mmCIF file with all atom_site columns, C-alpha atoms in Angstrom:
data_model
loop_
_atom_site.group_PDB
_atom_site.id
_atom_site.type_symbol
_atom_site.label_atom_id
_atom_site.label_alt_id
_atom_site.label_comp_id
_atom_site.label_asym_id
_atom_site.label_entity_id
_atom_site.label_seq_id
_atom_site.pdbx_PDB_ins_code
_atom_site.Cartn_x
_atom_site.Cartn_y
_atom_site.Cartn_z
_atom_site.occupancy
_atom_site.B_iso_or_equiv
_atom_site.pdbx_formal_charge
_atom_site.auth_seq_id
_atom_site.auth_comp_id
_atom_site.auth_asym_id
_atom_site.auth_atom_id
_atom_site.pdbx_PDB_model_num
ATOM 1   C CA . MET A 1 1   ? 77.252  -9.852  -15.954 1.00 0.00 ? 26  MET A CA 1
ATOM 2   C CA . PRO A 1 2   ? 73.692  -11.256 -16.455 1.00 0.00 ? 27  PRO A CA 1
ATOM 3   C CA . VAL A 1 3   ? 70.725  -9.262  -15.081 1.00 0.00 ? 28  VAL A CA 1
ATOM 4   C CA . GLU A 1 4   ? 68.208  -11.247 -13.052 1.00 0.00 ? 29  GLU A CA 1
ATOM 5   C CA . PRO A 1 5   ? 64.528  -10.664 -13.850 1.00 0.00 ? 30  PRO A CA 1
ATOM 6   C CA . PRO A 1 6   ? 62.534  -9.052  -11.022 1.00 0.00 ? 31  PRO A CA 1
ATOM 7   C CA . ASN A 1 7   ? 60.584  -11.372 -8.721  1.00 0.00 ? 32  ASN A CA 1
ATOM 8   C CA . LEU A 1 8   ? 56.941  -10.662 -9.613  1.00 0.00 ? 33  LEU A CA 1
ATOM 9   C CA . LEU A 1 9   ? 55.443  -13.160 -7.160  1.00 0.00 ? 34  LEU A CA 1
ATOM 10  C CA . PRO A 1 10  ? 54.957  -10.674 -4.256  1.00 0.00 ? 35  PRO A CA 1
ATOM 11  C CA . ARG A 1 11  ? 53.269  -8.166  -6.572  1.00 0.00 ? 36  ARG A CA 1
ATOM 12  C CA . LEU A 1 12  ? 50.977  -10.831 -8.030  1.00 0.00 ? 37  LEU A CA 1
ATOM 13  C CA . LEU A 1 13  ? 50.021  -12.062 -4.565  1.00 0.00 ? 38  LEU A CA 1
ATOM 14  C CA . LEU A 1 14  ? 49.202  -8.514  -3.440  1.00 0.00 ? 39  LEU A CA 1
ATOM 15  C CA . ALA A 1 15  ? 47.120  -7.835  -6.555  1.00 0.00 ? 40  ALA A CA 1
ATOM 16  C CA . GLY A 1 16  ? 45.252  -11.125 -6.121  1.00 0.00 ? 41  GLY A CA 1
ATOM 17  C CA . SER A 1 17  ? 44.562  -10.365 -2.443  1.00 0.00 ? 42  SER A CA 1
ATOM 18  C CA . LEU A 1 18  ? 43.187  -6.907  -3.263  1.00 0.00 ? 43  LEU A CA 1
ATOM 19  C CA . LEU A 1 19  ? 40.957  -8.349  -5.984  1.00 0.00 ? 44  LEU A CA 1
ATOM 20  C CA . CYS A 1 20  ? 39.566  -10.992 -3.594  1.00 0.00 ? 45  CYS A CA 1
ATOM 21  C CA . LEU A 1 21  ? 38.941  -8.324  -0.942  1.00 0.00 ? 46  LEU A CA 1
ATOM 22  C CA . ALA A 1 22  ? 37.052  -6.107  -3.394  1.00 0.00 ? 47  ALA A CA 1
ATOM 23  C CA . ALA A 1 23  ? 34.976  -9.049  -4.687  1.00 0.00 ? 48  ALA A CA 1
ATOM 24  C CA . GLY A 1 24  ? 34.149  -10.123 -1.129  1.00 0.00 ? 49  GLY A CA 1
ATOM 25  C CA . GLY A 1 25  ? 32.971  -6.611  -0.241  1.00 0.00 ? 50  GLY A CA 1
ATOM 26  C CA . ALA A 1 26  ? 30.776  -6.477  -3.330  1.00 0.00 ? 51  ALA A CA 1
ATOM 27  C CA . LEU A 1 27  ? 29.259  -9.871  -2.469  1.00 0.00 ? 52  LEU A CA 1
ATOM 28  C CA . LEU A 1 28  ? 28.517  -8.680  1.067   1.00 0.00 ? 53  LEU A CA 1
ATOM 29  C CA . LEU A 1 29  ? 26.727  -5.571  -0.239  1.00 0.00 ? 54  LEU A CA 1
ATOM 30  C CA . LEU A 1 30  ? 24.819  -7.726  -2.744  1.00 0.00 ? 55  LEU A CA 1
ATOM 31  C CA . ALA A 1 31  ? 23.736  -10.139 0.009   1.00 0.00 ? 56  ALA A CA 1
ATOM 32  C CA . ARG A 1 32  ? 22.513  -7.252  2.184   1.00 0.00 ? 57  ARG A CA 1
ATOM 33  C CA . GLY A 1 33  ? 20.459  -5.874  -0.691  1.00 0.00 ? 58  GLY A CA 1
ATOM 34  C CA . VAL A 1 34  ? 22.458  -2.646  -0.968  1.00 0.00 ? 59  VAL A CA 1
ATOM 35  C CA . LEU A 1 35  ? 23.659  -3.545  -4.463  1.00 0.00 ? 60  LEU A CA 1
ATOM 36  C CA . PRO A 1 36  ? 21.096  -4.681  -7.050  1.00 0.00 ? 61  PRO A CA 1
ATOM 37  C CA . PRO A 1 37  ? 21.235  -8.273  -8.249  1.00 0.00 ? 62  PRO A CA 1
ATOM 38  C CA . LEU A 1 38  ? 23.523  -8.883  -11.209 1.00 0.00 ? 63  LEU A CA 1
ATOM 39  C CA . SER A 1 39  ? 21.750  -9.228  -14.526 1.00 0.00 ? 64  SER A CA 1
ATOM 40  C CA . LEU A 1 40  ? 23.236  -10.548 -17.706 1.00 0.00 ? 65  LEU A CA 1
ATOM 41  C CA . GLY A 1 41  ? 22.393  -8.016  -20.373 1.00 0.00 ? 66  GLY A CA 1
ATOM 42  C CA . GLN A 1 42  ? 18.948  -7.267  -18.937 1.00 0.00 ? 67  GLN A CA 1
ATOM 43  C CA . ALA A 1 43  ? 18.071  -3.712  -18.001 1.00 0.00 ? 68  ALA A CA 1
ATOM 44  C CA . ASN A 1 44  ? 16.293  -2.973  -14.736 1.00 0.00 ? 69  ASN A CA 1
ATOM 45  C CA . PRO A 1 45  ? 12.595  -2.173  -15.069 1.00 0.00 ? 70  PRO A CA 1
ATOM 46  C CA . ALA A 1 46  ? 11.612  1.488   -15.319 1.00 0.00 ? 71  ALA A CA 1
ATOM 47  C CA . ASP A 1 47  ? 11.019  3.352   -12.057 1.00 0.00 ? 72  ASP A CA 1
ATOM 48  C CA . ALA A 1 48  ? 7.518   2.861   -10.660 1.00 0.00 ? 73  ALA A CA 1
ATOM 49  C CA . ALA A 1 49  ? 5.445   5.846   -9.563  1.00 0.00 ? 74  ALA A CA 1
ATOM 50  C CA . ILE A 1 50  ? 4.034   5.981   -6.032  1.00 0.00 ? 75  ILE A CA 1
ATOM 51  C CA . TYR A 1 51  ? 0.491   7.237   -5.515  1.00 0.00 ? 76  TYR A CA 1
ATOM 52  C CA . GLU A 1 52  ? -1.422  8.695   -2.606  1.00 0.00 ? 77  GLU A CA 1
ATOM 53  C CA . TYR A 1 53  ? -5.078  7.821   -2.537  1.00 0.00 ? 78  TYR A CA 1
ATOM 54  C CA . PRO A 1 54  ? -7.927  9.706   -0.832  1.00 0.00 ? 79  PRO A CA 1
ATOM 55  C CA . ARG A 1 55  ? -7.628  9.691   2.955   1.00 0.00 ? 80  ARG A CA 1
ATOM 56  C CA . ASP A 1 56  ? -10.410 7.134   3.466   1.00 0.00 ? 81  ASP A CA 1
ATOM 57  C CA . SER A 1 57  ? -8.157  4.457   1.963   1.00 0.00 ? 82  SER A CA 1
ATOM 58  C CA . ALA A 1 58  ? -6.659  1.969   4.425   1.00 0.00 ? 83  ALA A CA 1
ATOM 59  C CA . ARG A 1 59  ? -3.008  2.497   5.430   1.00 0.00 ? 84  ARG A CA 1
ATOM 60  C CA . ASN A 1 60  ? -2.415  5.590   3.345   1.00 0.00 ? 85  ASN A CA 1
ATOM 61  C CA . CYS A 1 61  ? 0.222   8.175   4.270   1.00 0.00 ? 86  CYS A CA 1
ATOM 62  C CA . ASP A 1 62  ? 0.875   6.367   7.563   1.00 0.00 ? 87  ASP A CA 1
ATOM 63  C CA . PRO A 1 63  ? 4.006   7.141   9.594   1.00 0.00 ? 88  PRO A CA 1
ATOM 64  C CA . ALA A 1 64  ? 6.247   4.099   10.014  1.00 0.00 ? 89  ALA A CA 1
ATOM 65  C CA . VAL A 1 65  ? 9.741   3.175   11.189  1.00 0.00 ? 90  VAL A CA 1
ATOM 66  C CA . PHE A 1 66  ? 12.342  0.587   10.216  1.00 0.00 ? 91  PHE A CA 1
ATOM 67  C CA . ILE A 1 67  ? 13.287  -1.571  13.195  1.00 0.00 ? 92  ILE A CA 1
ATOM 68  C CA . ALA A 1 68  ? 16.137  -3.971  12.498  1.00 0.00 ? 93  ALA A CA 1
ATOM 69  C CA . SER A 1 69  ? 15.268  -7.544  13.448  1.00 0.00 ? 94  SER A CA 1
ATOM 70  C CA . ARG A 1 70  ? 18.803  -8.932  13.655  1.00 0.00 ? 95  ARG A CA 1
ATOM 71  C CA . ASP A 1 71  ? 21.637  -6.443  14.088  1.00 0.00 ? 96  ASP A CA 1
ATOM 72  C CA . PRO A 1 72  ? 20.711  -2.733  14.288  1.00 0.00 ? 97  PRO A CA 1
ATOM 73  C CA . ALA A 1 73  ? 24.333  -1.763  13.609  1.00 0.00 ? 98  ALA A CA 1
ATOM 74  C CA . THR A 1 74  ? 24.507  -3.477  10.209  1.00 0.00 ? 99  THR A CA 1
ATOM 75  C CA . GLU A 1 75  ? 21.007  -4.366  8.988   1.00 0.00 ? 100 GLU A CA 1
ATOM 76  C CA . VAL A 1 76  ? 19.521  -2.089  6.329   1.00 0.00 ? 101 VAL A CA 1
ATOM 77  C CA . LEU A 1 77  ? 16.177  -1.763  4.561   1.00 0.00 ? 102 LEU A CA 1
ATOM 78  C CA . THR A 1 78  ? 16.844  -1.408  0.852   1.00 0.00 ? 103 THR A CA 1
ATOM 79  C CA . VAL A 1 79  ? 14.870  1.296   -0.958  1.00 0.00 ? 104 VAL A CA 1
ATOM 80  C CA . ARG A 1 80  ? 14.290  0.380   -4.604  1.00 0.00 ? 105 ARG A CA 1
ATOM 81  C CA . SER A 1 81  ? 12.951  2.279   -7.606  1.00 0.00 ? 106 SER A CA 1
ATOM 82  C CA . GLY A 1 82  ? 9.976   -0.071  -7.928  1.00 0.00 ? 107 GLY A CA 1
ATOM 83  C CA . PRO A 1 83  ? 8.050   -2.818  -6.152  1.00 0.00 ? 108 PRO A CA 1
ATOM 84  C CA . GLY A 1 84  ? 10.377  -5.794  -6.487  1.00 0.00 ? 109 GLY A CA 1
ATOM 85  C CA . PRO A 1 85  ? 13.961  -7.052  -6.225  1.00 0.00 ? 110 PRO A CA 1
ATOM 86  C CA . ASP A 1 86  ? 14.644  -6.502  -9.949  1.00 0.00 ? 111 ASP A CA 1
ATOM 87  C CA . TYR A 1 87  ? 14.381  -2.719  -9.587  1.00 0.00 ? 112 TYR A CA 1
ATOM 88  C CA . ARG A 1 88  ? 17.535  -0.704  -9.017  1.00 0.00 ? 113 ARG A CA 1
ATOM 89  C CA . THR A 1 89  ? 18.603  0.272   -5.512  1.00 0.00 ? 114 THR A CA 1
ATOM 90  C CA . ARG A 1 90  ? 18.015  3.920   -4.620  1.00 0.00 ? 115 ARG A CA 1
ATOM 91  C CA . ASN A 1 91  ? 19.092  4.007   -0.997  1.00 0.00 ? 116 ASN A CA 1
ATOM 92  C CA . ALA A 1 92  ? 19.113  2.047   2.249   1.00 0.00 ? 117 ALA A CA 1
ATOM 93  C CA . LEU A 1 93  ? 17.393  2.955   5.503   1.00 0.00 ? 118 LEU A CA 1
ATOM 94  C CA . THR A 1 94  ? 18.945  2.089   8.853   1.00 0.00 ? 119 THR A CA 1
ATOM 95  C CA . HIS A 1 95  ? 17.477  1.134   12.222  1.00 0.00 ? 120 HIS A CA 1
ATOM 96  C CA . GLY A 1 96  ? 15.216  3.909   13.504  1.00 0.00 ? 121 GLY A CA 1
ATOM 97  C CA . ASP A 1 97  ? 14.695  5.708   10.189  1.00 0.00 ? 122 ASP A CA 1
ATOM 98  C CA . THR A 1 98  ? 11.126  6.942   9.775   1.00 0.00 ? 123 THR A CA 1
ATOM 99  C CA . PHE A 1 99  ? 9.062   7.293   6.615   1.00 0.00 ? 124 PHE A CA 1
ATOM 100 C CA . LEU A 1 100 ? 5.528   7.639   5.264   1.00 0.00 ? 125 LEU A CA 1
ATOM 101 C CA . VAL A 1 101 ? 3.803   4.659   3.632   1.00 0.00 ? 126 VAL A CA 1
ATOM 102 C CA . PHE A 1 102 ? 1.570   5.635   0.697   1.00 0.00 ? 127 PHE A CA 1
ATOM 103 C CA . GLU A 1 103 ? 0.795   2.600   -1.408  1.00 0.00 ? 128 GLU A CA 1
ATOM 104 C CA . TYR A 1 104 ? 1.067   -1.198  -1.469  1.00 0.00 ? 129 TYR A CA 1
ATOM 105 C CA . ARG A 1 105 ? 1.743   -3.477  -4.422  1.00 0.00 ? 130 ARG A CA 1
ATOM 106 C CA . GLY A 1 106 ? 1.972   -7.083  -3.304  1.00 0.00 ? 131 GLY A CA 1
ATOM 107 C CA . ASP A 1 107 ? 4.736   -7.397  -0.678  1.00 0.00 ? 132 ASP A CA 1
ATOM 108 C CA . TRP A 1 108 ? 6.117   -3.928  -1.444  1.00 0.00 ? 133 TRP A CA 1
ATOM 109 C CA . ALA A 1 109 ? 5.230   -0.483  -0.112  1.00 0.00 ? 134 ALA A CA 1
ATOM 110 C CA . GLY A 1 110 ? 5.746   2.902   -1.762  1.00 0.00 ? 135 GLY A CA 1
ATOM 111 C CA . ILE A 1 111 ? 7.274   5.312   0.746   1.00 0.00 ? 136 ILE A CA 1
ATOM 112 C CA . ALA A 1 112 ? 8.654   8.832   1.168   1.00 0.00 ? 137 ALA A CA 1
ATOM 113 C CA . TYR A 1 113 ? 11.580  9.160   3.595   1.00 0.00 ? 138 TYR A CA 1
ATOM 114 C CA . GLY A 1 114 ? 14.160  11.650  4.791   1.00 0.00 ? 139 GLY A CA 1
ATOM 115 C CA . HIS A 1 115 ? 13.482  15.338  5.236   1.00 0.00 ? 140 HIS A CA 1
ATOM 116 C CA . ASN A 1 116 ? 10.673  15.618  2.716   1.00 0.00 ? 141 ASN A CA 1
ATOM 117 C CA . ARG A 1 117 ? 7.946   18.155  3.072   1.00 0.00 ? 142 ARG A CA 1
ATOM 118 C CA . GLU A 1 118 ? 5.333   15.757  1.765   1.00 0.00 ? 143 GLU A CA 1
ATOM 119 C CA . VAL A 1 119 ? 1.761   16.743  2.642   1.00 0.00 ? 144 VAL A CA 1
ATOM 120 C CA . CYS A 1 120 ? -0.759  13.991  3.260   1.00 0.00 ? 145 CYS A CA 1
ATOM 121 C CA . GLY A 1 121 ? -4.484  14.090  2.738   1.00 0.00 ? 146 GLY A CA 1
ATOM 122 C CA . ALA A 1 122 ? -5.113  14.024  -1.010  1.00 0.00 ? 147 ALA A CA 1
ATOM 123 C CA . LEU A 1 123 ? -8.730  14.439  -2.045  1.00 0.00 ? 148 LEU A CA 1
ATOM 124 C CA . GLU A 1 124 ? -8.122  12.369  -5.176  1.00 0.00 ? 149 GLU A CA 1
ATOM 125 C CA . LYS A 1 125 ? -5.423  10.023  -6.411  1.00 0.00 ? 150 LYS A CA 1
ATOM 126 C CA . ARG A 1 126 ? -2.125  11.853  -6.947  1.00 0.00 ? 151 ARG A CA 1
ATOM 127 C CA . GLU A 1 127 ? 1.488   10.906  -7.631  1.00 0.00 ? 152 GLU A CA 1
ATOM 128 C CA . VAL A 1 128 ? 3.907   11.318  -4.718  1.00 0.00 ? 153 VAL A CA 1
ATOM 129 C CA . ARG A 1 129 ? 6.714   13.590  -5.932  1.00 0.00 ? 154 ARG A CA 1
ATOM 130 C CA . ALA A 1 130 ? 8.911   13.656  -2.817  1.00 0.00 ? 155 ALA A CA 1
ATOM 131 C CA . THR A 1 131 ? 12.627  13.925  -3.496  1.00 0.00 ? 156 THR A CA 1
ATOM 132 C CA . HIS A 1 132 ? 13.353  10.856  -1.370  1.00 0.00 ? 157 HIS A CA 1
ATOM 133 C CA . ARG A 1 133 ? 10.874  8.169   -2.330  1.00 0.00 ? 158 ARG A CA 1
ATOM 134 C CA . GLY A 1 134 ? 10.980  4.528   -3.275  1.00 0.00 ? 159 GLY A CA 1
ATOM 135 C CA . TRP A 1 135 ? 9.779   1.013   -2.553  1.00 0.00 ? 160 TRP A CA 1
ATOM 136 C CA . VAL A 1 136 ? 10.610  -1.213  0.421   1.00 0.00 ? 161 VAL A CA 1
ATOM 137 C CA . HIS A 1 137 ? 9.637   -4.776  1.297   1.00 0.00 ? 162 HIS A CA 1
ATOM 138 C CA . VAL A 1 138 ? 6.770   -4.841  3.810   1.00 0.00 ? 163 VAL A CA 1
ATOM 139 C CA . SER A 1 139 ? 8.792   -7.037  6.179   1.00 0.00 ? 164 SER A CA 1
ATOM 140 C CA . GLY A 1 140 ? 10.792  -3.928  7.119   1.00 0.00 ? 165 GLY A CA 1
ATOM 141 C CA . ILE A 1 141 ? 7.804   -1.805  8.128   1.00 0.00 ? 166 ILE A CA 1
ATOM 142 C CA . SER A 1 142 ? 6.737   -1.198  11.718  1.00 0.00 ? 167 SER A CA 1
ATOM 143 C CA . PHE A 1 143 ? 3.930   1.288   12.211  1.00 0.00 ? 168 PHE A CA 1
ATOM 144 C CA . LEU A 1 144 ? 4.541   3.888   14.873  1.00 0.00 ? 169 LEU A CA 1
ATOM 145 C CA . PRO A 1 145 ? 2.570   3.170   18.082  1.00 0.00 ? 170 PRO A CA 1
ATOM 146 C CA . GLY A 1 146 ? -0.211  5.389   19.301  1.00 0.00 ? 171 GLY A CA 1
ATOM 147 C CA . LEU A 1 147 ? -1.340  6.495   15.864  1.00 0.00 ? 172 LEU A CA 1
ATOM 148 C CA . PRO A 1 148 ? -4.796  5.658   14.536  1.00 0.00 ? 173 PRO A CA 1
ATOM 149 C CA . ASP A 1 149 ? -4.917  2.883   11.924  1.00 0.00 ? 174 ASP A CA 1
#
């Protein structure tokens, strides 16, 4: 009696569906800035140091907060390893997360966030060595009210 080959169509459809689902999730994370942009054979730039300048500098070591402009439940502020979209993603802040702003480079700000014990008030330029530090786009920064500028 001849043996019929197994019907592989249901398995192929399931595998194809799972692949599409995974690709769609990756595209969503890429669009939100959680995943770094894809590069073809190009390495991300080296991490950029963040500096604190003497206290008389404008907007140095200022407390700030991320306030989502669209949907607080899903919008994130991507923290990168340097001032620009080509740097790798370190983390993402969510609505209401607070941080300290130390330095600006163009449209990017060097910050320390999380439960750091960073001390402000350097007498001379120094590198910020907080465990949780990185760069965010200035569009995601709201300075906390009631604090001197």
